[in-house]
Each structure stands twice: as structure tokens, then as C-alpha cells.
PDB file of C-alpha atoms in Angstrom:
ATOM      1  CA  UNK Z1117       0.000   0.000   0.000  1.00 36.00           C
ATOM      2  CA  UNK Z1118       1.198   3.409  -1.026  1.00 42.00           C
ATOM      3  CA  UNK Z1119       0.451   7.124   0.876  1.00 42.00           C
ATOM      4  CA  UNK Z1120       0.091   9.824  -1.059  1.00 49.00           C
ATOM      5  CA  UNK Z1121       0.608  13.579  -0.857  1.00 55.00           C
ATOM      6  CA  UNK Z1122      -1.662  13.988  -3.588  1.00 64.00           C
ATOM      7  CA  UNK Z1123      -4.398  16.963  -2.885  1.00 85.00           C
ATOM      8  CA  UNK Z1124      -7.125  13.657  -3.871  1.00 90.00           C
ATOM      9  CA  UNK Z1125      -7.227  10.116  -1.734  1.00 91.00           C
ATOM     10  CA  UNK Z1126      -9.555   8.017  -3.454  1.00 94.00           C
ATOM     11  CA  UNK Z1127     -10.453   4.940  -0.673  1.00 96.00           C
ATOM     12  CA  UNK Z1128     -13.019   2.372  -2.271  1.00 97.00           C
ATOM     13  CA  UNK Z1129     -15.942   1.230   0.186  1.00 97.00           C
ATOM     14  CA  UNK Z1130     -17.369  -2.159  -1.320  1.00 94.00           C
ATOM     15  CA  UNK Z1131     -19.106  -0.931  -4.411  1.00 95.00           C
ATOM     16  CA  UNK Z1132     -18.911   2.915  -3.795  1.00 97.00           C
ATOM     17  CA  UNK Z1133     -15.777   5.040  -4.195  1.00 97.00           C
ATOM     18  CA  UNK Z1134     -14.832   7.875  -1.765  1.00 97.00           C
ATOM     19  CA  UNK Z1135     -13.110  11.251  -3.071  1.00 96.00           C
ATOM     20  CA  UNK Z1136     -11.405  12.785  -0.577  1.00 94.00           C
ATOM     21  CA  UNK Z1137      -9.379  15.807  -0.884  1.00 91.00           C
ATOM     22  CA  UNK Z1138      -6.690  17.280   1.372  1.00 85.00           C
ATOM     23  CA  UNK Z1139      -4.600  20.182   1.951  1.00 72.00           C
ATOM     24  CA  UNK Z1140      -1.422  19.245   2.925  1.00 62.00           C
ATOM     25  CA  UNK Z1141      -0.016  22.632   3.208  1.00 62.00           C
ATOM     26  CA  UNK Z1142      -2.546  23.583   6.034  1.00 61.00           C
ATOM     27  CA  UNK Z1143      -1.106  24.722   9.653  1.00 56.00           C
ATOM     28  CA  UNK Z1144      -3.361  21.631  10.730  1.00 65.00           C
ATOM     29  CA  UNK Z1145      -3.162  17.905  10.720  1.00 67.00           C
ATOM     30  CA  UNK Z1146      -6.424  17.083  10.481  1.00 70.00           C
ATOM     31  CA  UNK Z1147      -6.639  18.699   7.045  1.00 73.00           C
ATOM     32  CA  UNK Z1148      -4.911  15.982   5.698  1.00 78.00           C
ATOM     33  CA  UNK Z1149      -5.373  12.117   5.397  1.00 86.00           C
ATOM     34  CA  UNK Z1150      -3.591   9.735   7.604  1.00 82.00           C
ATOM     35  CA  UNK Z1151      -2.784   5.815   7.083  1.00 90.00           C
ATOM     36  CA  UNK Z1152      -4.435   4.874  10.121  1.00 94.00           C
ATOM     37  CA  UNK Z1153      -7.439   6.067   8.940  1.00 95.00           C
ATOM     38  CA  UNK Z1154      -7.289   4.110   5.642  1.00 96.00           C
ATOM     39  CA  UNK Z1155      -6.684   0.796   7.196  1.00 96.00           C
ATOM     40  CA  UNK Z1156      -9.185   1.071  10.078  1.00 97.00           C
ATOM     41  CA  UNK Z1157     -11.942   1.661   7.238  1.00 97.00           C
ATOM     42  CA  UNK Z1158     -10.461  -1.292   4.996  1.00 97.00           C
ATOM     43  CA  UNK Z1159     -10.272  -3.512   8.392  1.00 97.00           C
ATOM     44  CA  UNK Z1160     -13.608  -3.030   8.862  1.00 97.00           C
ATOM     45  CA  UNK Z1161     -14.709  -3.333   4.918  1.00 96.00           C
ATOM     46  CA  UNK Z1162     -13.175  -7.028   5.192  1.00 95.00           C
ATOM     47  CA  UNK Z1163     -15.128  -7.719   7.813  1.00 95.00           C
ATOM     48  CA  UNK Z1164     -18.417  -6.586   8.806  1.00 91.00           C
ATOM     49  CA  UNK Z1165     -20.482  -9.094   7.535  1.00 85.00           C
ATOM     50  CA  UNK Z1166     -23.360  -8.556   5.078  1.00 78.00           C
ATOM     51  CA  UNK Z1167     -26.952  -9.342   5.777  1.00 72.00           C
ATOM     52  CA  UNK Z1168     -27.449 -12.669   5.409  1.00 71.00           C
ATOM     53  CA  UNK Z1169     -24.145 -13.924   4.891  1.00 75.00           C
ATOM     54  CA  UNK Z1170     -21.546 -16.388   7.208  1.00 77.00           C
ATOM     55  CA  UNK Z1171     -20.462 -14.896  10.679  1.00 79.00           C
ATOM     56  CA  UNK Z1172     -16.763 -14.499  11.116  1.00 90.00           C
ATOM     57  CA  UNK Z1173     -14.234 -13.063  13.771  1.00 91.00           C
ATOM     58  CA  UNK Z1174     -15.375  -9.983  14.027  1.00 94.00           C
ATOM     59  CA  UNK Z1175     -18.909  -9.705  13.085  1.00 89.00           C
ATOM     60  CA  UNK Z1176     -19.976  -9.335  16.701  1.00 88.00           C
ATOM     61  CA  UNK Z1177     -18.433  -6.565  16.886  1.00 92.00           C
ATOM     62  CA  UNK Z1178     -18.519  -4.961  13.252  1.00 92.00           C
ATOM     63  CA  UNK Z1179     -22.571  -6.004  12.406  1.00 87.00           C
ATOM     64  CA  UNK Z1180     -24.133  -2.644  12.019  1.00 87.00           C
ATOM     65  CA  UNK Z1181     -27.246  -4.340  10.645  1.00 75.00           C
ATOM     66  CA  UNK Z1182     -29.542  -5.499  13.122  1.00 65.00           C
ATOM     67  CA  UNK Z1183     -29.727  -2.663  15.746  1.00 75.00           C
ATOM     68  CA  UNK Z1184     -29.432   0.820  15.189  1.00 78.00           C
ATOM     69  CA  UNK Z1185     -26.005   1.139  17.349  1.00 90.00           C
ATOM     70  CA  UNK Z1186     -24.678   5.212  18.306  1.00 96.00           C
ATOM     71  CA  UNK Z1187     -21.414   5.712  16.892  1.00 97.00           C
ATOM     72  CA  UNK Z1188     -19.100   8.894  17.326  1.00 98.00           C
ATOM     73  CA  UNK Z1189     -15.676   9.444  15.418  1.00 98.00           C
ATOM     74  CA  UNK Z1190     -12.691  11.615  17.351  1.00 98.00           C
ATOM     75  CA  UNK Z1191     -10.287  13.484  15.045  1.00 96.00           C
ATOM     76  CA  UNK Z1192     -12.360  13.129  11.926  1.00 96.00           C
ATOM     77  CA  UNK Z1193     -10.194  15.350   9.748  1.00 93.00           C
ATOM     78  CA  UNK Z1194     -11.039  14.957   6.380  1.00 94.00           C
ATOM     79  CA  UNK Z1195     -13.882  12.448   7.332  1.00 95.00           C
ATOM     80  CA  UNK Z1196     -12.349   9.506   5.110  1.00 96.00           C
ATOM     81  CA  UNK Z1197     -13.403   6.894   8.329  1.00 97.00           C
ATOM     82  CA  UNK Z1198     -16.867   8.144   9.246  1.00 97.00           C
ATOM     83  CA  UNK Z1199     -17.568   8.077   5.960  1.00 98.00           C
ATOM     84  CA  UNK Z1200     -16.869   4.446   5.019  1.00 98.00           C
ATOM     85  CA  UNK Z1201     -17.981   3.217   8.232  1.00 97.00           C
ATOM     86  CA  UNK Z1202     -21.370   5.075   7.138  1.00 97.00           C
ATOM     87  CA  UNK Z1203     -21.054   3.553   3.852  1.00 97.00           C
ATOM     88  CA  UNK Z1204     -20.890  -0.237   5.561  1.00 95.00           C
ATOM     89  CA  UNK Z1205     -23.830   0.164   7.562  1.00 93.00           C
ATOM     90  CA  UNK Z1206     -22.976   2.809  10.410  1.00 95.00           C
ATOM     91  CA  UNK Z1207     -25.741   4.764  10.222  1.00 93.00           C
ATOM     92  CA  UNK Z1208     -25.567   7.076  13.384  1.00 95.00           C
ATOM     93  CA  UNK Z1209     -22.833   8.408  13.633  1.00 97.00           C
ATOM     94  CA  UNK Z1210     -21.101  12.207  13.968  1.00 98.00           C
ATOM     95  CA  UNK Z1211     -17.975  13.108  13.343  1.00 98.00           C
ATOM     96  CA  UNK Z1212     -15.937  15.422  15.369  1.00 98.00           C
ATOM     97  CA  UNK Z1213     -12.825  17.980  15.498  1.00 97.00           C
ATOM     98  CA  UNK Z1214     -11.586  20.965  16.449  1.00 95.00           C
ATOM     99  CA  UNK Z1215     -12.748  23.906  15.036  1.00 95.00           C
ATOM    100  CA  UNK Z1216      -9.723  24.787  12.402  1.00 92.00           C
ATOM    101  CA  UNK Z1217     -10.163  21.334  11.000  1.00 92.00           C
ATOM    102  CA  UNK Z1218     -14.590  22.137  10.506  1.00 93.00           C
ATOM    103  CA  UNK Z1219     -14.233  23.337   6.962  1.00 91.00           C
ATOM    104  CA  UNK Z1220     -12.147  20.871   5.333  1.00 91.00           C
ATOM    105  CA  UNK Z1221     -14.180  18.124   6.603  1.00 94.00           C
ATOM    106  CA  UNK Z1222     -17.721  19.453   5.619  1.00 94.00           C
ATOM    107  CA  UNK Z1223     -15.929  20.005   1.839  1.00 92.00           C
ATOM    108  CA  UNK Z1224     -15.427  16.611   2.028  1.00 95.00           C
ATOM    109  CA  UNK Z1225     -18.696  15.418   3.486  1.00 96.00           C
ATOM    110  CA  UNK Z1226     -20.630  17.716   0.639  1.00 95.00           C
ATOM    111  CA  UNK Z1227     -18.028  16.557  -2.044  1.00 95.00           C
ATOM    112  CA  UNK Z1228     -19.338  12.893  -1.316  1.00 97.00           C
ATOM    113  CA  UNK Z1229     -22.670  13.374  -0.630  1.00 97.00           C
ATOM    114  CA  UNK Z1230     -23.449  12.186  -4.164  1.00 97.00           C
ATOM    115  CA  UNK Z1231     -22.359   8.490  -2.931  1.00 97.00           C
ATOM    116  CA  UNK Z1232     -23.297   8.963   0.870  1.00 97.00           C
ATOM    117  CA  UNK Z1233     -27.015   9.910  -0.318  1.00 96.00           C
ATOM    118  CA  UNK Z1234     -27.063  11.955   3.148  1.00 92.00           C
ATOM    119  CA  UNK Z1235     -25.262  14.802   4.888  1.00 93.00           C
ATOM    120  CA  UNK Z1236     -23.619  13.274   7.694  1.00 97.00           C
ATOM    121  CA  UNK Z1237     -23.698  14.837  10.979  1.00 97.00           C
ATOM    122  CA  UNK Z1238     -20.821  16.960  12.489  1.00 98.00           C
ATOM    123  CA  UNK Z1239     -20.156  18.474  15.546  1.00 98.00           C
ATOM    124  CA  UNK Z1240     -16.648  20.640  17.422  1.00 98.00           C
ATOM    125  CA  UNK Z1241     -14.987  18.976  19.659  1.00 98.00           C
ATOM    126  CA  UNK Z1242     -11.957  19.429  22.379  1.00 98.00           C
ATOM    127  CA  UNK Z1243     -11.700  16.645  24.464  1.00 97.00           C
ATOM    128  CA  UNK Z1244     -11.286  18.353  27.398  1.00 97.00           C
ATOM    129  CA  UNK Z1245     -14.266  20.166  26.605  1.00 98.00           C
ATOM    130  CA  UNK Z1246     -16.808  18.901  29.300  1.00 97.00           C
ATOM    131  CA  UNK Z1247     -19.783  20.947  28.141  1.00 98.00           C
ATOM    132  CA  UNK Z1248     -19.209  19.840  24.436  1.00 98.00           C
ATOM    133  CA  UNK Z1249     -18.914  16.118  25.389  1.00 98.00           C
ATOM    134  CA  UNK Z1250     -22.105  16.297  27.300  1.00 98.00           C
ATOM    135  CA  UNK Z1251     -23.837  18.079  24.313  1.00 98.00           C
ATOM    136  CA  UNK Z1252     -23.056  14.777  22.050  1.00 98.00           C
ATOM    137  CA  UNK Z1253     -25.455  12.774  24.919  1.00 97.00           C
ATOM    138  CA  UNK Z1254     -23.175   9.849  25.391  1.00 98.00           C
ATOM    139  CA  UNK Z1255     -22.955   7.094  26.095  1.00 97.00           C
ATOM    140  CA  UNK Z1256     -22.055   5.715  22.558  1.00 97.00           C
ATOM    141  CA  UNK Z1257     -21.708   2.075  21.330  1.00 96.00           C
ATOM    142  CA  UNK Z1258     -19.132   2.837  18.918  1.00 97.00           C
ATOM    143  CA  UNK Z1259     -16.127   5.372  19.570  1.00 98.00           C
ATOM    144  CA  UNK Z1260     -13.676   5.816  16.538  1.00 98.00           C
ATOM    145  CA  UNK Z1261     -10.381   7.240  16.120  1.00 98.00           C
ATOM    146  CA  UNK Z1262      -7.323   7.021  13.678  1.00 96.00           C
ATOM    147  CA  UNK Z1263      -4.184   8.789  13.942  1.00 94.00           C
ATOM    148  CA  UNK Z1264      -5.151  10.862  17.010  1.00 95.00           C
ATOM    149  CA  UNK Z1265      -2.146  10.351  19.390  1.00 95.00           C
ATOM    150  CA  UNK Z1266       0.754  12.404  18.207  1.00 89.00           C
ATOM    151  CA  UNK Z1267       1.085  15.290  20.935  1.00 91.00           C
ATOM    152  CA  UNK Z1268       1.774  14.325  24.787  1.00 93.00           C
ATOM    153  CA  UNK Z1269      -0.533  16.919  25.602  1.00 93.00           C
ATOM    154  CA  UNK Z1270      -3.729  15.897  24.557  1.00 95.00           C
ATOM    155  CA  UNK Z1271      -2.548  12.468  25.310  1.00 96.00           C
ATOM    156  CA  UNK Z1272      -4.661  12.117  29.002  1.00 96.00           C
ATOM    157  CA  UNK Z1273      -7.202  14.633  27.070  1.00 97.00           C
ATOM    158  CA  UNK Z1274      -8.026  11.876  24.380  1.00 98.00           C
ATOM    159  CA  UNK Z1275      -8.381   9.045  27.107  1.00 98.00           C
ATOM    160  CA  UNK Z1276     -11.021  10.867  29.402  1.00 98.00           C
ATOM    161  CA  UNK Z1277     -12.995  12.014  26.414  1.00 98.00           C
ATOM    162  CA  UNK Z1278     -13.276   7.836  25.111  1.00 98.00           C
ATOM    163  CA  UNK Z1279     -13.873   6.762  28.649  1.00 98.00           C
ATOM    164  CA  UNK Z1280     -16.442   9.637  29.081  1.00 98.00           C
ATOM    165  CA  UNK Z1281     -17.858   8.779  25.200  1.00 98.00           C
ATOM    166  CA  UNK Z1282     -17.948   5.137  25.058  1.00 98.00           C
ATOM    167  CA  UNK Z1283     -21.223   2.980  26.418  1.00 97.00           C
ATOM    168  CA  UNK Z1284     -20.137   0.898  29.403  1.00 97.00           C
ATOM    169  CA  UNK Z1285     -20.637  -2.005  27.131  1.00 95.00           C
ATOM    170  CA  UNK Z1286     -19.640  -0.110  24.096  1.00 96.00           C
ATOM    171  CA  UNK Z1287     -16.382  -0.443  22.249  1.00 97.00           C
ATOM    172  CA  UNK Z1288     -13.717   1.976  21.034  1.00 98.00           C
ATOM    173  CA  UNK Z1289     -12.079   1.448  17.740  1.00 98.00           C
ATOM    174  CA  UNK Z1290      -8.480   2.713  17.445  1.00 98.00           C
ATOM    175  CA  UNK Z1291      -6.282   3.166  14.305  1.00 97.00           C
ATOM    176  CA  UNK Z1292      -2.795   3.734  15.287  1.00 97.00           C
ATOM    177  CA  UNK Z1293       0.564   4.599  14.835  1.00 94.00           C
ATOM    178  CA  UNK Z1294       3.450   5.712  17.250  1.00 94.00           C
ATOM    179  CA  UNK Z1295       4.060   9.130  16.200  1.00 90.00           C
ATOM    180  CA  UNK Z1296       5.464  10.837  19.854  1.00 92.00           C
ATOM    181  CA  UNK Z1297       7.221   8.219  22.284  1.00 94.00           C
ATOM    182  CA  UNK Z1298       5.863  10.450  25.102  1.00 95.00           C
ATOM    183  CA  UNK Z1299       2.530  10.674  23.952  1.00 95.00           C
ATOM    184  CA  UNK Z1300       2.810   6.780  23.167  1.00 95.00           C
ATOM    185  CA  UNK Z1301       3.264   6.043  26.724  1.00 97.00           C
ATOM    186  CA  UNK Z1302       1.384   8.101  28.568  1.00 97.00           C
ATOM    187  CA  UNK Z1303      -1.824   7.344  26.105  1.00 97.00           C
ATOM    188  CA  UNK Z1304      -1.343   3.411  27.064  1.00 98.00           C
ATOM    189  CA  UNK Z1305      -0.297   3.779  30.302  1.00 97.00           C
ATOM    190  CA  UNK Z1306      -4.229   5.766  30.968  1.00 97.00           C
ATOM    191  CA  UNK Z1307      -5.654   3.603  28.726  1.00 97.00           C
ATOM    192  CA  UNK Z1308      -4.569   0.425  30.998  1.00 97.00           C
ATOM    193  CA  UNK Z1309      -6.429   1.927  33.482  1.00 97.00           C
ATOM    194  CA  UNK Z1310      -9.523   2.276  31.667  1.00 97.00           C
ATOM    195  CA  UNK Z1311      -9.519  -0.169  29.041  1.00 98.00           C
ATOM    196  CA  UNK Z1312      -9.152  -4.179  28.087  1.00 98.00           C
ATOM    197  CA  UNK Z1313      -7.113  -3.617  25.458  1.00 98.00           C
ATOM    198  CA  UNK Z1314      -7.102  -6.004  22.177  1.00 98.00           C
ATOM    199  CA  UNK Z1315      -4.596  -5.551  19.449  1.00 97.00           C
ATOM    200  CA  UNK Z1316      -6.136  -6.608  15.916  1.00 97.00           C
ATOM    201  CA  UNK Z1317      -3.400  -9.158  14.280  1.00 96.00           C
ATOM    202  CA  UNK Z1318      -1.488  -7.991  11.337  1.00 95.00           C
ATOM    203  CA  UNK Z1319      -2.756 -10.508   9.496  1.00 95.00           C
ATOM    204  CA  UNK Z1320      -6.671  -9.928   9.769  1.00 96.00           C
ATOM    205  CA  UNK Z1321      -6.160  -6.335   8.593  1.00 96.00           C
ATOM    206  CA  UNK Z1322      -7.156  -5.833   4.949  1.00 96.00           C
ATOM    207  CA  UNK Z1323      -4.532  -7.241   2.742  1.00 94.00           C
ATOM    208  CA  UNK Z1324      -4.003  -4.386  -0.059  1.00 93.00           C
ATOM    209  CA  UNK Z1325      -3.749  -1.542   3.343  1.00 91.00           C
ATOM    210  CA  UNK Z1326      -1.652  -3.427   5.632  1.00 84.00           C
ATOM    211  CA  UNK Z1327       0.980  -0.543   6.617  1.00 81.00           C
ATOM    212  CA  UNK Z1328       3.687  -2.291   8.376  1.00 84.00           C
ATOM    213  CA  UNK Z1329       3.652   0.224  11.747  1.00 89.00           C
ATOM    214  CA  UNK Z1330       0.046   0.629  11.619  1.00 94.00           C
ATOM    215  CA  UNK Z1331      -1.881  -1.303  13.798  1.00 96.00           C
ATOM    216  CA  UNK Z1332      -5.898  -1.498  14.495  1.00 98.00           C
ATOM    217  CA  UNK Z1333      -6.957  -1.984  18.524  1.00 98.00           C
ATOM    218  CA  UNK Z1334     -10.157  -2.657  19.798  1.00 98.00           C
ATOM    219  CA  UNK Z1335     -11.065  -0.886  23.226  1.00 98.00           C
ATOM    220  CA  UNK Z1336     -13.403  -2.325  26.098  1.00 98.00           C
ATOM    221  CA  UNK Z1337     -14.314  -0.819  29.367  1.00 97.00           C
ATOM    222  CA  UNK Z1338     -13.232  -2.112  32.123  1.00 95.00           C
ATOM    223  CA  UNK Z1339     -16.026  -3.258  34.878  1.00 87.00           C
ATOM    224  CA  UNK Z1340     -16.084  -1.261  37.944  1.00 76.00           C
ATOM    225  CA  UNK Z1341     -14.620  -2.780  41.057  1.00 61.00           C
ATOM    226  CA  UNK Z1342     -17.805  -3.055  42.834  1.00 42.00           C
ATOM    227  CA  UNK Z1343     -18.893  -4.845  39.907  1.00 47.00           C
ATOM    228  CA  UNK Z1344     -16.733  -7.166  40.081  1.00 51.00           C
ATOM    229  CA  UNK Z1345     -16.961  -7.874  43.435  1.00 48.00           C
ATOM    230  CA  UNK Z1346     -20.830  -8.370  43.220  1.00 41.00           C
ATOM    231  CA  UNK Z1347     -19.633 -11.164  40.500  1.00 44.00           C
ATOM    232  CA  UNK Z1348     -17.370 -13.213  42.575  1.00 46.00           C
TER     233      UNK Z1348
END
């Protein structure tokens, strides 16, 4: 699989194609496209199951089919994950940055609108805004993000917002790539706290977008002591 610096990403969702386009010489990341983002939607295209059709792996997990499940993507940037997740059956779903990052993923989200049949929804988000978390009305079922830790900083930020997001039975979706050793360990070191923690193999993510230090995790909230001292 190749990256590109090219101003269009073209990312093909089963029979629909996605045009994304990117400015690359924005003062913000989230105004252009990011590998993690690719294979998370391509892990999930091999995957989630079709109506009708033989359970496998993960189609527990990625059957967006039979109940209307809440979903909520972090660091959308240029949308190229909410939208194929949309495209494979995700149908509630908003997708969230900051506020610099708004217009180039709402060009995006009108530029496909001719294969998304539907303006998806969008909202601004800091994760260590409190008010603007509640606003969303968590808890969701789904919580996606791809290429989101890069800055120590936002690090502890991006692990209260998921815990605070995510249903108690819910599941977080992570595409990832080290990008800041600091903000590598402090983001796992929180997220051990929170979360049971389940790295996708290499070999179950999609063949033609398996980047080599890319790697897809699957998030699950841990129970609450007092939970699981009522069990035993």
C-alpha cells in the first residue's frame, strides 16, 4: 500500500468510491489524510459481515445491521473513516474535530454526498471540553479514532474524552501509529487503566492496506470494582 501527498485520496468502500481531498499545506493535521485512517476503514470493509451472509471473527463486533447502534468518530479530519464506516452500515454516527479542521471536513462530506445519499452529521470537539462532550449525549456504542495520538498533551485529554464517550458495554475502535514516544506512553499507560485492550493481528487487517507500523486496537471498558466484586 502506497500514501500519497496527492491533494485527492480516493479509498473504495465495497461498491462505492470515496473522493477525498486534502490540503497538505494547512497549519493543521487534520486537514490531511492519515494511514491509520485508511486501514481502520479497509479492516472493517473485510469484515463486517453482510446481511445474510456467514459470521466471522469480528462480526460481533462490526454487524451494524440489526440494531441501530450510536457511533461517534474523534479526530475526523477529512472524514475519510466516518464516511466508510457510514457507507458499511454505520448509520448514526457524527464526526468530530476541532474547530480549524470544521471546513475541510464538511468540503469533504458535501463533495461525497453524491455516494453517501445523506449529509452526515458533524459536531466541534476538544476533548477536554466537558460541556461539548455532554452536548453529544453519550454514552455511545461505537467510539472511533485514527491517527489521534501524536502530541503528549492531549494524550490524558483523548483518554477521558473515550472513557467519558464510550457505552459501558460499548467499544472503542483505534487506528494507530506511534508518532510521539511520550505521547505513546502516557496514552497506554491511561488507557490500561480504563480499558481491556485487544490488538487486531497484522494478518486480519485488509490485505491491499496493511501498513507495516500501523496497527488497528479494539477498546473495552473495564467493569467497575464493585462490579466485580458483586460477581465473585
Amino acid at each position: 500500500m502506497k500514501f500519497t501527498d496527492s491533494p485527492v485520496i480516493e479509498l473504495p468502500i465495497r461498491d462505492a468510491l470515496l473522493s477525498i481531498q486534502q490540503d497538505n499545506g494547512s497549519m493543521h493535521v487534520g486537514t490531511s489524510v492519515w494511514p491509520c485512517s485508511l486501514v481502520l476503514a479497509k479492516f472493517v470493509e473485510r469484515w463486517a459481515p453482510l446481511p445474510n451472509t456467514a459470521t466471522n471473527p469480528y462480526s460481533h463486533l462490526l454487524d451494524f445491521h440489526p440494531t441501530r447502534r450510536r457511533a461517534i468518530e474523534l479526530g475526523a479530519g477529512c472524514g475519510a473513516a466516518g464516511m466508510a464506516f457510514y457507507l458499511l452500515g454505520l448509520a448514526d454516527i457524527v464526526l468530530t474535530d476541532i474547530s480549524p479542521v470544521m471546513p475541510a471536513l464538511k468540503h469533504n462530506l458535501k463533495r461525497n454526498k453524491p455516494v453517501l445519499n445523506k449529509s452526515l452529521k458533524t459536531s466541534v470537539l476538544y476533548w477536554n471540553n466537558q460541556d461539548q462532550i455532554n452536548a453529544l449525549k453519550p454514552p455511545f456504542d461505537l467510539v472511533i479514532a485514527a491517527d489521534v495520538v501524536y502530541i503528549e498533551e492531549s494524550a490524558a485529554q483523548l483518554v477521558r474524552a473515550m472513557e467519558a464517550l464510550v457505552a459501558d458495554d460499548g467499544v472503542v475502535l483505534l487506528g494507530y501509529q506511534l508518532r510521539s514516544p511520550e505521547a505513546h506512553k502516557l496514552f497506554w499507560e491511561m488507557c490500561a487503566e480504563v480499558f481491556l485492550i485487544e490488538k487486531v493481528p497484522h494478518e486480519d487487517l485488509h490485505p491491499d492496506y496493511g501498513y507495516e507500523e500501523t496497527d488497528v486496537y479494539i477498546l473495552r471498558k473495564k467493569k467497575k470494582k464493585e462490579e466485580e466484586e458483586n460477581v465473585e
